[in-house]
mmCIF file of C-alpha atoms in Angstrom:
data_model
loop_
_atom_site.group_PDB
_atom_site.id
_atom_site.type_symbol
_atom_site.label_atom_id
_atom_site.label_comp_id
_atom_site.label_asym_id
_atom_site.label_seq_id
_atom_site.Cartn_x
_atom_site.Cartn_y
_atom_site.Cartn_z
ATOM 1 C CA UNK A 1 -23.076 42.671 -11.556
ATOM 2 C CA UNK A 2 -23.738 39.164 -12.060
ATOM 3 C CA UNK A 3 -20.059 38.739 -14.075
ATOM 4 C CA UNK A 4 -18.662 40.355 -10.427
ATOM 5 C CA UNK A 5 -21.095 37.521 -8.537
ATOM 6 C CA UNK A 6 -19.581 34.914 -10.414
ATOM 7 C CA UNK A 7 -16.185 35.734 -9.818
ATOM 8 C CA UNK A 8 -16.154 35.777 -6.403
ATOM 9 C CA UNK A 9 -18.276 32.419 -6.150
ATOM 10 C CA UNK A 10 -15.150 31.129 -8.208
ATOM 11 C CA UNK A 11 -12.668 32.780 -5.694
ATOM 12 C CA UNK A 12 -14.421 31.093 -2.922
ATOM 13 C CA UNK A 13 -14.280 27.400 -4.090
ATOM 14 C CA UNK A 14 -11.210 27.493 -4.990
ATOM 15 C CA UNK A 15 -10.226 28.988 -1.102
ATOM 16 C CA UNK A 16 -12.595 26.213 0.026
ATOM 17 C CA UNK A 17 -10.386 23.646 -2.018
ATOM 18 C CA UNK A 18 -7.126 24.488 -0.771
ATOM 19 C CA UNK A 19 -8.154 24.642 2.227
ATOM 20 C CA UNK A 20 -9.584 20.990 1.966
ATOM 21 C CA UNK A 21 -6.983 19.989 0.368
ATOM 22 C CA UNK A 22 -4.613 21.242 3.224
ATOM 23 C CA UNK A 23 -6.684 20.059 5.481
ATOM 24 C CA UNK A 24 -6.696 16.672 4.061
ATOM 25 C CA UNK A 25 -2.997 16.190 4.474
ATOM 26 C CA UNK A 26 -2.812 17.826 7.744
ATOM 27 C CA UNK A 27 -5.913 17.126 9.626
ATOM 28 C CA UNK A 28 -7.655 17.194 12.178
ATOM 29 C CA UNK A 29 -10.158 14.265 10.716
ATOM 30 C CA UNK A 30 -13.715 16.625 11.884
ATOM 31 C CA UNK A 31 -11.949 19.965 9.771
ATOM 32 C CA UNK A 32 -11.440 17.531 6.908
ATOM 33 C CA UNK A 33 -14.604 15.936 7.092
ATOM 34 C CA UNK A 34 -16.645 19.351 7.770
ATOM 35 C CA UNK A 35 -14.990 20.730 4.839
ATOM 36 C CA UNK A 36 -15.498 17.880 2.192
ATOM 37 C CA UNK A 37 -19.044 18.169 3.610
ATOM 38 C CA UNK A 38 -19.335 21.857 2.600
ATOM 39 C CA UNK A 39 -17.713 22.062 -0.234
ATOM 40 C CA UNK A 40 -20.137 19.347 -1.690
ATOM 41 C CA UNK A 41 -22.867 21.311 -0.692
ATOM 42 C CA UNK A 42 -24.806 18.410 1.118
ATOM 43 C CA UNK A 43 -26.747 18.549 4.031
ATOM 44 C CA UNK A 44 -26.151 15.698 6.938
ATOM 45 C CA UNK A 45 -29.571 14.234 6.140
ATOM 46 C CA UNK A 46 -28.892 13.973 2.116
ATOM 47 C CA UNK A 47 -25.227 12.429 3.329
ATOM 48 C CA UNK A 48 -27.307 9.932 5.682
ATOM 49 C CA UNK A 49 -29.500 9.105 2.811
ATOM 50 C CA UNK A 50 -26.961 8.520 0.164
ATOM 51 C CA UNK A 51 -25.108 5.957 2.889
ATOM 52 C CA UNK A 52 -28.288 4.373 3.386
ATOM 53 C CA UNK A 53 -28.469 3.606 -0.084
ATOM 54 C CA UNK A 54 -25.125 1.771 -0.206
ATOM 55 C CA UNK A 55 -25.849 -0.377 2.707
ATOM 56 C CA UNK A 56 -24.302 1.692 5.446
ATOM 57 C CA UNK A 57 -26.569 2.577 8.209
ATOM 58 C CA UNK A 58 -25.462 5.670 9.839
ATOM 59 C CA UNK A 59 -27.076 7.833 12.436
ATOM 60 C CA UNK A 60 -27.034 11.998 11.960
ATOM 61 C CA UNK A 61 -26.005 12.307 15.073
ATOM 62 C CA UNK A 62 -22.914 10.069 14.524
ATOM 63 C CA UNK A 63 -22.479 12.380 11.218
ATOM 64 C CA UNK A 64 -22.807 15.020 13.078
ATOM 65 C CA UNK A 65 -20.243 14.464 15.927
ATOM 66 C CA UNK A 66 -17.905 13.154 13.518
ATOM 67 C CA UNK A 67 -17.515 17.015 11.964
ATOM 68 C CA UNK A 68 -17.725 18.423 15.170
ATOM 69 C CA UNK A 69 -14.995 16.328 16.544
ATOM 70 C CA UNK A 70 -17.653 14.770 19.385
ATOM 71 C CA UNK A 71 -16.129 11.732 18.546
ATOM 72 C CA UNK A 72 -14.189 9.625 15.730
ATOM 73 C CA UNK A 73 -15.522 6.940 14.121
ATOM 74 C CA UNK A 74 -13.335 3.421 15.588
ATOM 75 C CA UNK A 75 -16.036 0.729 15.140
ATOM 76 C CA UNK A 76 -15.790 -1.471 11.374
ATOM 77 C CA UNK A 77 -19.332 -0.039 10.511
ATOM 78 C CA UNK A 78 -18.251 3.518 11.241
ATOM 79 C CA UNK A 79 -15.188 3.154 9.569
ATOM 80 C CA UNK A 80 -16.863 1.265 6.423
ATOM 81 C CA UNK A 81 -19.066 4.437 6.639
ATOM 82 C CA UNK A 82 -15.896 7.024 6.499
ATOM 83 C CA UNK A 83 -15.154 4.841 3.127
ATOM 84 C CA UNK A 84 -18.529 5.416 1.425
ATOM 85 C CA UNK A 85 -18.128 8.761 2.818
ATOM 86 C CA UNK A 86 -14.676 9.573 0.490
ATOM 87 C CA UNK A 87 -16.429 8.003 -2.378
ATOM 88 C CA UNK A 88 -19.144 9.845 -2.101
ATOM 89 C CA UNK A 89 -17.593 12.836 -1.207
ATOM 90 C CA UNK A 90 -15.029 12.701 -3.932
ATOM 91 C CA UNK A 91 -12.592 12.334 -2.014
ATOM 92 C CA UNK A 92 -9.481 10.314 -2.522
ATOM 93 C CA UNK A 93 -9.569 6.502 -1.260
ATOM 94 C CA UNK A 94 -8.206 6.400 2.846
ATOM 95 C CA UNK A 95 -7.800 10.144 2.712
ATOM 96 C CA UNK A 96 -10.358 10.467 5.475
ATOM 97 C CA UNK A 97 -9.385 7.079 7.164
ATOM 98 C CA UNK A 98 -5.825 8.031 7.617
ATOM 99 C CA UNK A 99 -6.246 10.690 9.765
#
């Protein structure tokens, strides 16, 4: 059972990457972002934390708007956050910025 487990975890993430990678040419920016999001496997708070250490204050509520589509971010900090975001993320440079 654990060979069938592993299979379908693998089946999953690679859905969960075409679909990020679909969504990251087509948009909308909140799909892109919640995806990237989950298919790190980091919670809002660790995100928060890990912008926090690179100088970027962010609030979770901001984080969390952003994937809900609430809002976009439009203001230099927010959109020096989406850049620390990609990075750490994995994402490619201005993938998230551009849309």
């Amino acid at each position: 059972m654990p060979e069938l487990t592993s299979v379908v975890v693998a089946a999953r993430r690679r859905g969960l990457a075409r679909e990020l990678a679909e969504a990251l040419r087509t948009g909308p920016f909140e799909r892109a972002l919640r995806l990237a999001i989950r298919s790190r496997g980091l919670t809002l708070e660790r995100i928060r934390v890990r912008l926090l250490e690179r100088g970027v204050r962010t609030s979770l509520a901001s984080l969390s708007n952003w994937q809900r589509g609430r809002c976009r971010p439009e203001r230099a900090r927010s959109l020096q956050a989406i850049r620390e975001l990609e990075d750490i993320l994995g994402l490619p440079a201005d993938s998230l910025l551009t849309l």
